[in-house]
Structure formats: structure tokens, C-alpha cells
Short mmCIF file of N, CA and C in Angstrom, two decimals:
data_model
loop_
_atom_site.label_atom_id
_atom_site.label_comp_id
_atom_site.label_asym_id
_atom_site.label_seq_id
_atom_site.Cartn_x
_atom_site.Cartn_y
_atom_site.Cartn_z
N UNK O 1231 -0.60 7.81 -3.51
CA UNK O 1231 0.45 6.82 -3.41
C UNK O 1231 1.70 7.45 -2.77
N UNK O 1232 1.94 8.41 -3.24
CA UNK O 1232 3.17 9.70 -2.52
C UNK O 1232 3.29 9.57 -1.28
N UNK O 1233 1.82 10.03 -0.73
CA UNK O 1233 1.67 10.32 0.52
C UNK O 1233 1.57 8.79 1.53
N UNK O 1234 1.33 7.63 1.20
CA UNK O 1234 1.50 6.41 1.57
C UNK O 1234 2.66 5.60 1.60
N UNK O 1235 3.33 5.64 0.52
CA UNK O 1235 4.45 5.10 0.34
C UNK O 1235 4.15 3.04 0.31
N UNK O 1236 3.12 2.91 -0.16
CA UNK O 1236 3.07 1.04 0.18
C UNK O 1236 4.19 0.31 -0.05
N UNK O 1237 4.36 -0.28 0.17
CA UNK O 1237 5.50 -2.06 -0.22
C UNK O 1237 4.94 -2.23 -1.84
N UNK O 1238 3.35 -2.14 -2.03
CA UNK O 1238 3.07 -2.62 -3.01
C UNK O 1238 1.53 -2.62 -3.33
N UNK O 1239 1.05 -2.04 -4.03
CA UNK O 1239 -0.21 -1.46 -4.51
C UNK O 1239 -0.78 -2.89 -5.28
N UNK O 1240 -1.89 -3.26 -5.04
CA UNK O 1240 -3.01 -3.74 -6.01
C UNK O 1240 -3.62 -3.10 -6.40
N UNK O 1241 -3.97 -2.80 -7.65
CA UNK O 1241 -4.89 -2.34 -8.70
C UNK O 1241 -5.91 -2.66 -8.80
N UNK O 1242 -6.93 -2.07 -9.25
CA UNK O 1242 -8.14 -2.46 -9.04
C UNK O 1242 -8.63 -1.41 -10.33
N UNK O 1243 -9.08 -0.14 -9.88
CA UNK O 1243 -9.88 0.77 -11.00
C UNK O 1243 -8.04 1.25 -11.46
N UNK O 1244 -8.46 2.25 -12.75
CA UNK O 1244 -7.82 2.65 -13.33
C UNK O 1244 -6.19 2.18 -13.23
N UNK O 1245 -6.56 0.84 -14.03
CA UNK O 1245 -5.38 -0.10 -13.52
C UNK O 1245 -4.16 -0.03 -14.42
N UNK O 1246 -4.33 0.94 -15.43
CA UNK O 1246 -2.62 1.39 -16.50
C UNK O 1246 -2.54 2.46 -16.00
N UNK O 1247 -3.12 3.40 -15.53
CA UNK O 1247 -2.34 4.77 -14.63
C UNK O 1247 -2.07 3.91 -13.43
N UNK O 1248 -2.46 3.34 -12.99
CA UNK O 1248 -1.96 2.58 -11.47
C UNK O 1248 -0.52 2.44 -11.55
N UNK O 1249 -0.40 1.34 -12.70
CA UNK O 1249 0.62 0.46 -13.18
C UNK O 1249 1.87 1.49 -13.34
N UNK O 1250 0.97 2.88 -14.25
CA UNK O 1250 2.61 3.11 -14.87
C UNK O 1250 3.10 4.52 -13.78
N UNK O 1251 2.49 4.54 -12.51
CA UNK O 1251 2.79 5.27 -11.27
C UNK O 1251 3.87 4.77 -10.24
N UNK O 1252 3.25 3.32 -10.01
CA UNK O 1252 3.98 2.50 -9.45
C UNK O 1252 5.42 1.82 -10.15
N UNK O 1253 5.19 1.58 -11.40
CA UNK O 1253 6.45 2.01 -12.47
C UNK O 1253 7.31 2.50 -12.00
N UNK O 1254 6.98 4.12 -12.15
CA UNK O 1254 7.69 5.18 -11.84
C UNK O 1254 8.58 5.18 -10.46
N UNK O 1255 7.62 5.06 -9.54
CA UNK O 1255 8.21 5.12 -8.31
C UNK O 1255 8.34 3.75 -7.41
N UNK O 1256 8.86 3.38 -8.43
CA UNK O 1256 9.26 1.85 -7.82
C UNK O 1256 8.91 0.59 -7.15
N UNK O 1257 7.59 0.74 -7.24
CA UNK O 1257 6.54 0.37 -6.36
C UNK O 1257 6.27 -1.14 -7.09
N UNK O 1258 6.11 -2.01 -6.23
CA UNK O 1258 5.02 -3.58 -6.90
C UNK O 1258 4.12 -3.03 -7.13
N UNK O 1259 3.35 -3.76 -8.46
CA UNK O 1259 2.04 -3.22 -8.81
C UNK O 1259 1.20 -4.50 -9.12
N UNK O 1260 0.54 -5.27 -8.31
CA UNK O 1260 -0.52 -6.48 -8.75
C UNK O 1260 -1.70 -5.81 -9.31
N UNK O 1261 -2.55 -6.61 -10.44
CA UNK O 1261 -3.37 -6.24 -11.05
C UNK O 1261 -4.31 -7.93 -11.19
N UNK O 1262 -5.27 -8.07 -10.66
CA UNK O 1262 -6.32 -8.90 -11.03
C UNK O 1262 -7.00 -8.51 -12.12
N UNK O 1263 -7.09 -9.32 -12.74
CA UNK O 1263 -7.72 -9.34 -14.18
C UNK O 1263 -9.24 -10.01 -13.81
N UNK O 1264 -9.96 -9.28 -13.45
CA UNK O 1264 -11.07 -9.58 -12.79
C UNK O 1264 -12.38 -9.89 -14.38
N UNK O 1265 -11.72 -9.59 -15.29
CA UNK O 1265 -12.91 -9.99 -16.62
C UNK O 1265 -12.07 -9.76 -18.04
N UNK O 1266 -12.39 -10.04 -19.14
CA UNK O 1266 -12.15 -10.08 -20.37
C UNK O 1266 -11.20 -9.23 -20.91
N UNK O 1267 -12.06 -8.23 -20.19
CA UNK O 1267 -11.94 -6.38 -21.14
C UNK O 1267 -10.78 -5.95 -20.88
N UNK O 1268 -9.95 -6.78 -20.33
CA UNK O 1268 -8.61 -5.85 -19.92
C UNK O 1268 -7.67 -6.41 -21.15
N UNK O 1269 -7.81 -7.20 -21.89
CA UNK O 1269 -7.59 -7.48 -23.27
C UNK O 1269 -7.63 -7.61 -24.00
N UNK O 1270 -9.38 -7.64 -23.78
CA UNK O 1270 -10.16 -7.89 -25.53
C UNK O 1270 -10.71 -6.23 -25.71
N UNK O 1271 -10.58 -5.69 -26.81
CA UNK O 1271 -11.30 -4.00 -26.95
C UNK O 1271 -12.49 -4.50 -27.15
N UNK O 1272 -13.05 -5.54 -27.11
CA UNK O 1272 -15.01 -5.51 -27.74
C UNK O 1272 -15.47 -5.69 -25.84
N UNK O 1273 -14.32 -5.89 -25.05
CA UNK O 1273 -14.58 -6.31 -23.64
C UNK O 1273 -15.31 -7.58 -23.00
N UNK O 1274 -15.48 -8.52 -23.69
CA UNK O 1274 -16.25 -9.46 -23.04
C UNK O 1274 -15.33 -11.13 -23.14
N UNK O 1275 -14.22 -10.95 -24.18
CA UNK O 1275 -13.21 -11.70 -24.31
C UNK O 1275 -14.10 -13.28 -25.01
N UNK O 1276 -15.26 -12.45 -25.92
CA UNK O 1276 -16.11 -13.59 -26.72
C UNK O 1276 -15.86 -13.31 -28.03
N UNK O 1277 -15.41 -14.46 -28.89
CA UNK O 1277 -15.25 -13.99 -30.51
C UNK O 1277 -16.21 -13.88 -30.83
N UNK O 1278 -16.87 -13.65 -32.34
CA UNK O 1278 -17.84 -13.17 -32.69
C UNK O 1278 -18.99 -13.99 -33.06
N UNK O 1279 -18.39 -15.40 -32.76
CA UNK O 1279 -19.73 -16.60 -32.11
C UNK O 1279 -19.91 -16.69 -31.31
N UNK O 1280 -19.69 -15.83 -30.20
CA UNK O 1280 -20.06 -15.64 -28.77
C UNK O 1280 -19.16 -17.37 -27.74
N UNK O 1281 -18.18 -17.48 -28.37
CA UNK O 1281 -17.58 -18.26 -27.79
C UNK O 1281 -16.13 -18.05 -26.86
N UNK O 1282 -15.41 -18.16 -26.06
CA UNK O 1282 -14.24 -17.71 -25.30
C UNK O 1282 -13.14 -17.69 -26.53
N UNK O 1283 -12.49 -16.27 -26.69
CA UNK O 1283 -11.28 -16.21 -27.89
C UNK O 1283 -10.38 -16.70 -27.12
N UNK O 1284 -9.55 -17.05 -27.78
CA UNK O 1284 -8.37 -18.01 -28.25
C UNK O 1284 -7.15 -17.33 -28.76
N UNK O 1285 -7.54 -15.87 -29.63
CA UNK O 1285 -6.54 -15.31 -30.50
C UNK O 1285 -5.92 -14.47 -29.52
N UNK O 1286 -5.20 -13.91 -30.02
CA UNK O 1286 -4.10 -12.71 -29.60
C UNK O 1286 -5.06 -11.26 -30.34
N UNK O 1287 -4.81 -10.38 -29.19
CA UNK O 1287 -5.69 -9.16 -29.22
C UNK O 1287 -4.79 -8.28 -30.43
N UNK O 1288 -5.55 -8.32 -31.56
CA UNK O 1288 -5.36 -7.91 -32.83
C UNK O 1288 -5.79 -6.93 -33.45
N UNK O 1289 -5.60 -5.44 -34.18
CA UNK O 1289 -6.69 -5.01 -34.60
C UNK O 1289 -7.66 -5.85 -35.97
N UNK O 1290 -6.49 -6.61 -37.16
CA UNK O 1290 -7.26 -7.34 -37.80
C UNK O 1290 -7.85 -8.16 -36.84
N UNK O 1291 -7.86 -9.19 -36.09
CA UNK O 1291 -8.76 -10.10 -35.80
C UNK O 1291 -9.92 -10.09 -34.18
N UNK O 1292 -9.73 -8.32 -33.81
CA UNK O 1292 -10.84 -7.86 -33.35
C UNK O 1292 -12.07 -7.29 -34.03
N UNK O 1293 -11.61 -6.63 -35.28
CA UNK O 1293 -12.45 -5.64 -36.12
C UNK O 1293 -13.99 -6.65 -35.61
N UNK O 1294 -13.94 -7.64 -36.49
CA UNK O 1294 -15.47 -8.34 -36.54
C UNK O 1294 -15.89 -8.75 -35.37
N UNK O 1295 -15.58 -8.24 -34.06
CA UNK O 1295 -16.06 -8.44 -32.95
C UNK O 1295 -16.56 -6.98 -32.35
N UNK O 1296 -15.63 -5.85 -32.91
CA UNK O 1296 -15.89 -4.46 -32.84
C UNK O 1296 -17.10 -3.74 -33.67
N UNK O 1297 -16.82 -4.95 -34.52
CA UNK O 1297 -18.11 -4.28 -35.59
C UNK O 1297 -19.70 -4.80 -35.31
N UNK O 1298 -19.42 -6.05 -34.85
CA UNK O 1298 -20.99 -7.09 -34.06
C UNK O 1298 -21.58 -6.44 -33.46
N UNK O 1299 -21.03 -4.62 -32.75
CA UNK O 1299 -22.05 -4.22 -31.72
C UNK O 1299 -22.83 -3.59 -32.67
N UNK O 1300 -22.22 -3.26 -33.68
CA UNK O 1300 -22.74 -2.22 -34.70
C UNK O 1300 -24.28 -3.16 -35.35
N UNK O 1301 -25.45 -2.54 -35.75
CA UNK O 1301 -26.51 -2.74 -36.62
C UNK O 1301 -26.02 -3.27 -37.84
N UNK O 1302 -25.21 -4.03 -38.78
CA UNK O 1302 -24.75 -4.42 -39.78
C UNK O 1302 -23.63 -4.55 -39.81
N UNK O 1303 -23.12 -4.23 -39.11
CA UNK O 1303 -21.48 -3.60 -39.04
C UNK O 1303 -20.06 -4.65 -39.86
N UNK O 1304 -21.06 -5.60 -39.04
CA UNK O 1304 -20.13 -6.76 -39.97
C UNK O 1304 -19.72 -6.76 -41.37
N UNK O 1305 -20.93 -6.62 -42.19
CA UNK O 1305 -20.76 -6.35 -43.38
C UNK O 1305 -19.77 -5.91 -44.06
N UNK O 1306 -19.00 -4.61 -42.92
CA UNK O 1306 -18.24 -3.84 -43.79
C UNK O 1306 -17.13 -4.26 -43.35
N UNK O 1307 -16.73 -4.86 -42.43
CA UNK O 1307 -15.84 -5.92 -41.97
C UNK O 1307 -14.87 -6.06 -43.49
N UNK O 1308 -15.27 -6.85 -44.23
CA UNK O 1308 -14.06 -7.08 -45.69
C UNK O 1308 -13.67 -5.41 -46.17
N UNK O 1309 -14.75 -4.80 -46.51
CA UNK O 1309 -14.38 -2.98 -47.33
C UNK O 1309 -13.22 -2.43 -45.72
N UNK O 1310 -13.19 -2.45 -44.92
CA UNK O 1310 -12.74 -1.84 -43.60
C UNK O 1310 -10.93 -2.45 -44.16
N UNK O 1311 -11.40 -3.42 -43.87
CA UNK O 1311 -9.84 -4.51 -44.24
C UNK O 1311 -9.03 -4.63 -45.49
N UNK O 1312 -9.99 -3.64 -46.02
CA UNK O 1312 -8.99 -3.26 -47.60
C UNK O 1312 -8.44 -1.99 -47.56
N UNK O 1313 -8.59 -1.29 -46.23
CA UNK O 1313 -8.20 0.23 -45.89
C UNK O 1313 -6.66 -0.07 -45.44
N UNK O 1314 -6.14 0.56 -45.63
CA UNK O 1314 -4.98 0.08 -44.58
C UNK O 1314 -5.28 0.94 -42.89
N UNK O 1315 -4.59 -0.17 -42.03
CA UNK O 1315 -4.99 0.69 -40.79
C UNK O 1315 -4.26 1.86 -40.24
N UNK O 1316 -3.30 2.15 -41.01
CA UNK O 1316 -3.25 3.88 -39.96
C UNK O 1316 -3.67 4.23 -41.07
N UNK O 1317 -4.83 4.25 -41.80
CA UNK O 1317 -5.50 4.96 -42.65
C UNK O 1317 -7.05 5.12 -41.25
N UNK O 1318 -7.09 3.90 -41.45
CA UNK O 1318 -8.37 3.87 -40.17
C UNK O 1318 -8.43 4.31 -38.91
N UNK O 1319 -7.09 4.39 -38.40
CA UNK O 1319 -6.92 4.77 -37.36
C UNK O 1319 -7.04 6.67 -37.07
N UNK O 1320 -6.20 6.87 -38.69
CA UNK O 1320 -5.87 8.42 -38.54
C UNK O 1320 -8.23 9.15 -39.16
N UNK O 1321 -8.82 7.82 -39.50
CA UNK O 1321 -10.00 8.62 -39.86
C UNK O 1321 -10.97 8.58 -38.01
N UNK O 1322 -9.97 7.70 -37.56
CA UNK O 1322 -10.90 7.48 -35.76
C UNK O 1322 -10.72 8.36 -35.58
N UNK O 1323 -9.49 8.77 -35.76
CA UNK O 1323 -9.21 10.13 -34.37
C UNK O 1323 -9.84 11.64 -35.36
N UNK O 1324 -10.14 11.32 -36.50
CA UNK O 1324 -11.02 12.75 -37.21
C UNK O 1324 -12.43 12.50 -36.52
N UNK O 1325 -12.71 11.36 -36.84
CA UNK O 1325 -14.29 11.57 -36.35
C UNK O 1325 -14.62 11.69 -34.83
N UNK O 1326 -13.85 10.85 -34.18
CA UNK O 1326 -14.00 11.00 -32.89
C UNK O 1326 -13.70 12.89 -32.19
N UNK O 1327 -14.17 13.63 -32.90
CA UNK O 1327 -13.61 15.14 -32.49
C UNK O 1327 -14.67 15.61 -32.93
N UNK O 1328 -15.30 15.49 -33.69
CA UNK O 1328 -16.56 15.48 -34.46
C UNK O 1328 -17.90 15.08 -33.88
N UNK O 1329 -18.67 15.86 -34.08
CA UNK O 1329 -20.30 15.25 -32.95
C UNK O 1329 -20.88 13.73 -33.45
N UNK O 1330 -21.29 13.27 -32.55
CA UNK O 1330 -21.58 12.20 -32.59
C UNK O 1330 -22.26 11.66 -33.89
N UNK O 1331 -22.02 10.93 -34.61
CA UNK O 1331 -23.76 10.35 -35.67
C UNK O 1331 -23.62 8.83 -35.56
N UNK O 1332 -24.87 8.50 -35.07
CA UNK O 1332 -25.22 6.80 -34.98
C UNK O 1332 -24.76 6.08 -36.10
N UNK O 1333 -24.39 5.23 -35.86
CA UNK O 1333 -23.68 4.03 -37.05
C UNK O 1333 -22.76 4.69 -37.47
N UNK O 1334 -22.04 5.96 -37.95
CA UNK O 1334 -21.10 6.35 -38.56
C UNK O 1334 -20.06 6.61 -37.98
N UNK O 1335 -19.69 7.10 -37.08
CA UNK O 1335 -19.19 7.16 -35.61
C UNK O 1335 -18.15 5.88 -35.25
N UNK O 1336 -19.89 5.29 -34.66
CA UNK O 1336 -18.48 3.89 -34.27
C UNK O 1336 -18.63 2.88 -35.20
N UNK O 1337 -18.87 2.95 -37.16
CA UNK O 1337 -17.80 2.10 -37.60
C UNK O 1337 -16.50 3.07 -38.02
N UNK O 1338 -16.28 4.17 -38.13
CA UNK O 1338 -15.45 4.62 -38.70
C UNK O 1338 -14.37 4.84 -37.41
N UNK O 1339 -14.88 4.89 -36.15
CA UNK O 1339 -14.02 5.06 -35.10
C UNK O 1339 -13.46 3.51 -34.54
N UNK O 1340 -13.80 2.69 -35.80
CA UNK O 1340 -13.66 0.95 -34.40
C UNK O 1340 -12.66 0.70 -34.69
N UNK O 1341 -11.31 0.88 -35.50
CA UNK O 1341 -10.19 0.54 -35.60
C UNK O 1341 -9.56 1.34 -34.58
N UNK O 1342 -9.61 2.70 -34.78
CA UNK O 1342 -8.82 3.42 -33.72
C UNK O 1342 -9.16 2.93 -31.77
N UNK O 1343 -10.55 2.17 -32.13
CA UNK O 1343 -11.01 2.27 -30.61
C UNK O 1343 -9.75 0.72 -30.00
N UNK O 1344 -9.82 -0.17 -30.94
CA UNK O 1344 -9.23 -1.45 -30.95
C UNK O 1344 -7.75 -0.74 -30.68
N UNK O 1345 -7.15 -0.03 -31.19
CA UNK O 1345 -5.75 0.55 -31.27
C UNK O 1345 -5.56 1.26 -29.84
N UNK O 1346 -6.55 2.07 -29.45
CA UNK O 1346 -6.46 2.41 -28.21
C UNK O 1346 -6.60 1.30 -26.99
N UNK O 1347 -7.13 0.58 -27.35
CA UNK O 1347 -7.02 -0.37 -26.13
C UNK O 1347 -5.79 -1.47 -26.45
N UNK O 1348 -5.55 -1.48 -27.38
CA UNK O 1348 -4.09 -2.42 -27.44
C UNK O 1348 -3.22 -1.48 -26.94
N UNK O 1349 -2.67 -0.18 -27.44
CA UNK O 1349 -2.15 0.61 -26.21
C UNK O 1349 -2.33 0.43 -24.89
N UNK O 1350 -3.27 0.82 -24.14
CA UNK O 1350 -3.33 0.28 -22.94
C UNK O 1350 -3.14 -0.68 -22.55
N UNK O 1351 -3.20 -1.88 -23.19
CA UNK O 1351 -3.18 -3.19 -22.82
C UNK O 1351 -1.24 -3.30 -22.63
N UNK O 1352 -1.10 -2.79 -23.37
CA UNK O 1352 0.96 -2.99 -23.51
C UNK O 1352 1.35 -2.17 -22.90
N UNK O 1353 0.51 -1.03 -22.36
CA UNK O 1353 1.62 -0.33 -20.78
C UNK O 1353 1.06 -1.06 -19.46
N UNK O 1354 0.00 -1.51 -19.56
CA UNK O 1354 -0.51 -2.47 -18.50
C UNK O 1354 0.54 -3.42 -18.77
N UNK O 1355 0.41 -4.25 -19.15
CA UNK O 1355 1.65 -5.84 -19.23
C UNK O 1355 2.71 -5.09 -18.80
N UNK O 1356 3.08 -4.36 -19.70
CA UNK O 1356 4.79 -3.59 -19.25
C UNK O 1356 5.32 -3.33 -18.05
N UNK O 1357 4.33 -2.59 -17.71
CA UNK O 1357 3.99 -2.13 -16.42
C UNK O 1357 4.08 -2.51 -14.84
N UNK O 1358 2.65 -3.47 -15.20
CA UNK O 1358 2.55 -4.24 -13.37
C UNK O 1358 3.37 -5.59 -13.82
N UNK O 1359 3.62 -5.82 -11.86
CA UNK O 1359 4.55 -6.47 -12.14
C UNK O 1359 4.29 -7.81 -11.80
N UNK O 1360 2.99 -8.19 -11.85
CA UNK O 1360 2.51 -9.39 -11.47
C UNK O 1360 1.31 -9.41 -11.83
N UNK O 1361 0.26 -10.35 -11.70
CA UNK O 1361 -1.32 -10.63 -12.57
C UNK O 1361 -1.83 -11.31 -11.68
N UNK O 1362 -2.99 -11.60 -11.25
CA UNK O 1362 -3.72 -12.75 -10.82
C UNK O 1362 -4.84 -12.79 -11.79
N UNK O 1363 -4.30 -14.34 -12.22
CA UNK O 1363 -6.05 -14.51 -12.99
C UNK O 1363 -7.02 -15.68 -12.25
N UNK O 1364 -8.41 -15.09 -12.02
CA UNK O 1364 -9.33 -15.78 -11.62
C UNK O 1364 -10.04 -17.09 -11.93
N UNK O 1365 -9.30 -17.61 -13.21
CA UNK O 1365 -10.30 -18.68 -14.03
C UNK O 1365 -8.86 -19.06 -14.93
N UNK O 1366 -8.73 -20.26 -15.54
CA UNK O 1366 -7.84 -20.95 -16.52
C UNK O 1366 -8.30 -19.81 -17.75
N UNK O 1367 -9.16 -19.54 -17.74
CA UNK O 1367 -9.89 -19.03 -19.02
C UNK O 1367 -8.98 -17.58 -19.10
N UNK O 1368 -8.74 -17.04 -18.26
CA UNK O 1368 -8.31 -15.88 -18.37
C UNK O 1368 -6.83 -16.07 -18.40
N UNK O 1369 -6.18 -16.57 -17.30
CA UNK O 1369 -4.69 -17.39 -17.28
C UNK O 1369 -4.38 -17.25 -18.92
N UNK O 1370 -5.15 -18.43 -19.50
CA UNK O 1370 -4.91 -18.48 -20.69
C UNK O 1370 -4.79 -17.40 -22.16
N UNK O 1371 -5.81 -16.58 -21.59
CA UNK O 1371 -5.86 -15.40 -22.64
C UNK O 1371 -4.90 -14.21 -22.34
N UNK O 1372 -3.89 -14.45 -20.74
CA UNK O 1372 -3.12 -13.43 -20.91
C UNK O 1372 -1.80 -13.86 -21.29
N UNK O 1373 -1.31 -15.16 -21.33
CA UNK O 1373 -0.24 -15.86 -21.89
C UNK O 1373 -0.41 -15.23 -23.40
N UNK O 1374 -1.82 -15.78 -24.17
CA UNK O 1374 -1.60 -15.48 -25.11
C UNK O 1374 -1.26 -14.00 -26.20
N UNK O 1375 -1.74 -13.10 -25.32
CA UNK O 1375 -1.63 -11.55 -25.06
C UNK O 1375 0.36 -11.21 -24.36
N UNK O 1376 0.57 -12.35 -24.52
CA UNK O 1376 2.17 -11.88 -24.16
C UNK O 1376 2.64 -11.09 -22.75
N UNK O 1377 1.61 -11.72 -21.67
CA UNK O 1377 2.25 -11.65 -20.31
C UNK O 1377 3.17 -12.84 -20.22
N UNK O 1378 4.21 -12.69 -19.69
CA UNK O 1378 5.28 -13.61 -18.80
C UNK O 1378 5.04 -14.58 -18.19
N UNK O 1379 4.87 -15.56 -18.02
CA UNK O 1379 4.50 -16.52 -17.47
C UNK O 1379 5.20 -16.32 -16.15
N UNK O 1380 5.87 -16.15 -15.68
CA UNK O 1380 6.83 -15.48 -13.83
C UNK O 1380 5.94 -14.28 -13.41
N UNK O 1381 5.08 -13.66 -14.33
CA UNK O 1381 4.40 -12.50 -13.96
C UNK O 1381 2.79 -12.87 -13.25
N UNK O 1382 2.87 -14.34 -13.88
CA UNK O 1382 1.08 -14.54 -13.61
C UNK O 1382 0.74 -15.75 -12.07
N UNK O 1383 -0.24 -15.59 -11.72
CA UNK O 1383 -0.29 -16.64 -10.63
C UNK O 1383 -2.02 -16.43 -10.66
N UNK O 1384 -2.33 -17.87 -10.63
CA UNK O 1384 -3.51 -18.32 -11.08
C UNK O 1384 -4.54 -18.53 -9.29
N UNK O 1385 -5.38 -17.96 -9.30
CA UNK O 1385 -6.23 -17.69 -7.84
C UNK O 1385 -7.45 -17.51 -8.20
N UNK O 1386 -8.06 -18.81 -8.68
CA UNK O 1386 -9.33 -19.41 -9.01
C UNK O 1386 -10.24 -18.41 -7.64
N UNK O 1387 -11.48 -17.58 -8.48
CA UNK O 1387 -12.56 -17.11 -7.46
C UNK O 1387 -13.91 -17.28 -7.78
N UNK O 1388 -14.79 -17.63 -7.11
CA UNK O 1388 -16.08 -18.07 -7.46
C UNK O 1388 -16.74 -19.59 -6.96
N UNK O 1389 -17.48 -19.97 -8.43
CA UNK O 1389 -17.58 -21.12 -8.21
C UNK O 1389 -17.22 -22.33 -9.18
N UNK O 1390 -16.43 -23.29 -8.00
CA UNK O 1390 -15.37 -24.13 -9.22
C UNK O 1390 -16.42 -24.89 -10.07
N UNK O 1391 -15.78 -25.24 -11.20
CA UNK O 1391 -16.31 -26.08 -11.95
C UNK O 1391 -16.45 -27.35 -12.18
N UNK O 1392 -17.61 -28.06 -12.13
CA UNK O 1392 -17.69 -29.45 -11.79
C UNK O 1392 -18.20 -30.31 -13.02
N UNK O 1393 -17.44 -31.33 -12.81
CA UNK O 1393 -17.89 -31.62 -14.15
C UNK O 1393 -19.39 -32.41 -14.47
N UNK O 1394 -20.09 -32.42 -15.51
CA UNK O 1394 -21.07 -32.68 -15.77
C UNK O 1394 -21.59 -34.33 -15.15
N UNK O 1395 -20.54 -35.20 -15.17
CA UNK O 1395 -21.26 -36.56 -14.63
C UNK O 1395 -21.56 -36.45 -13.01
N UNK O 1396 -20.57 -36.12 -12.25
CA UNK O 1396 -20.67 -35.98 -10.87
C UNK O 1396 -21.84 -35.46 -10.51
N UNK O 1397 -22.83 -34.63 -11.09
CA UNK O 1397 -23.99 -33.98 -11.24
C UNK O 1397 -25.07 -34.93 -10.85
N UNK O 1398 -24.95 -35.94 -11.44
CA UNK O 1398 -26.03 -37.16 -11.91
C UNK O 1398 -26.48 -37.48 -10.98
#
């Protein structure tokens, strides 16, 4: 970026070091929000009925979407939520240093993993200085995630959606 000097960078890969470069050195920074994961930590921006979320990226109200990848995981969903979380957070970052063990790992690491991506997610927003979202669907989930509404501009890509009678 040094050596270029742009008007103004779009983001694409590693889009919160992008952000907080162009930050720095004064630079526009657009970022397409090309899928879910740039706000949901489970990445697919589906609650845990596999339906489009609605909520604000939470560590309480990700856990049971963090835990769905897990073999049971859910279960422990209520015992997890009686921990307090920088209790959970400070046992992520023990285990995560620690060799791997299946199932133990990533439930004991899924609060901290949710915490790390809400970090990222709030130097990203902070950060760039504009959004394009591809779909209402996404538009919508970054309003609710506390982007700016002056920050976002909506640039539908794909294929539009038609509604079911016109079909017939």
C-alpha cells in the first residue's frame, strides 16, 4: 500500500488488517461483505435452526450456534452460561496453547473463539470507511451489528429474487 499510494483500497482478503492500514494512513477503505462470517463467529450468519439471524453478534446469543458444530455441544450450552465469560474466555486462551483434544478443545475454546471474532468485527466497522452489501439479507445484519447507515450502500450481486407467483 506504501509503495502505491491508492485514492482508496477495496478489501477483499484479510479485510481488518486492510482496514486498520488504511486507517492509519489515511486511506478510503471499502470492504464488501461478500458472506455471513464477517459477523457471525459460527460464519454462516444461520441461527441455530438453520434460519437467517436477526440478532446482534453476541457472545451469549452466539454460544448455541458455536456449540451446534460440536457432537452434543449444545447440551452444555445452559452449564457454559452459568460460567461467567471472562471466566470462559480466560479458560480459551489456556486451552488454546495446549495440544489439541477433540470435543474438549473447541467447547472450552468457543467463548473465547466468539470474543475473538467480535474483536475483529469492531476494528473492521471502526475501521473501513464504507461497506457494500450484496443482498438485503446482509444490509440488514450489518445495521444490526452497529454499522452506520452513511457507511453502507446496498449493490445487489447474483441472482435477483423473484417472487414465487410470477414463476407459474
Amino acid at each position: 500500500i506504501l509503495d502505491v499510494l491508492p485514492d482508496v483500497v477495496h478489501a477483499h482478503g484479510f479485510k481488518s488488517m486492510i482496514a486498520e492500514v488504511c486507517h492509519e494512513l489515511k486511506i478510503p477503505c471499502v470492504v464488501t461483505v461478500h458472506h455471513g462470517g464477517i459477523v457471525c463467529p459460527q460464519g454462516a450468519l444461520l441461527d441455530s435452526k438453520d434460519q437467517i439471524c436477526h440478532k446482534r453478534a453476541t457472545t451469549r446469543d452466539c454460544l448455541s450456534c458455536i456449540l451446534r458444530k460440536i457432537p452434543g455441544g449444545q447440551m452444555w450450552s445452559p452449564v457454559l452460561k452459568l460460567i461467567p465469560e471472562k471466566q470462559r474466555i480466560q479458560w480459551g486462551l489456556f486451552v488454546q496453547k495446549k495440544r489439541f483434544v477433540p470435543y474438549i478443545t473447541p467447547l472450552i475454546s468457543s467463548t473465547k473463539q466468539i470474543d475473538s471474532k467480535l474483536q475483529e468485527w469492531s476494528l473492521l466497522r471502526d475501521r473501513a470507511t464504507h461497506f457494500i452489501a450484496p443482498s438485503e439479507a446482509m444490509l440488514r445484519s450489518l445495521l444490526i451489528n452497529v454499522v452506520r447507515a452513511n457507511k453502507l450502500k446496498l449493490i445487489p450481486h447474483g441472482i435477483p429474487i423473484v417472487p414465487a407467483e410470477t414463476l407459474e
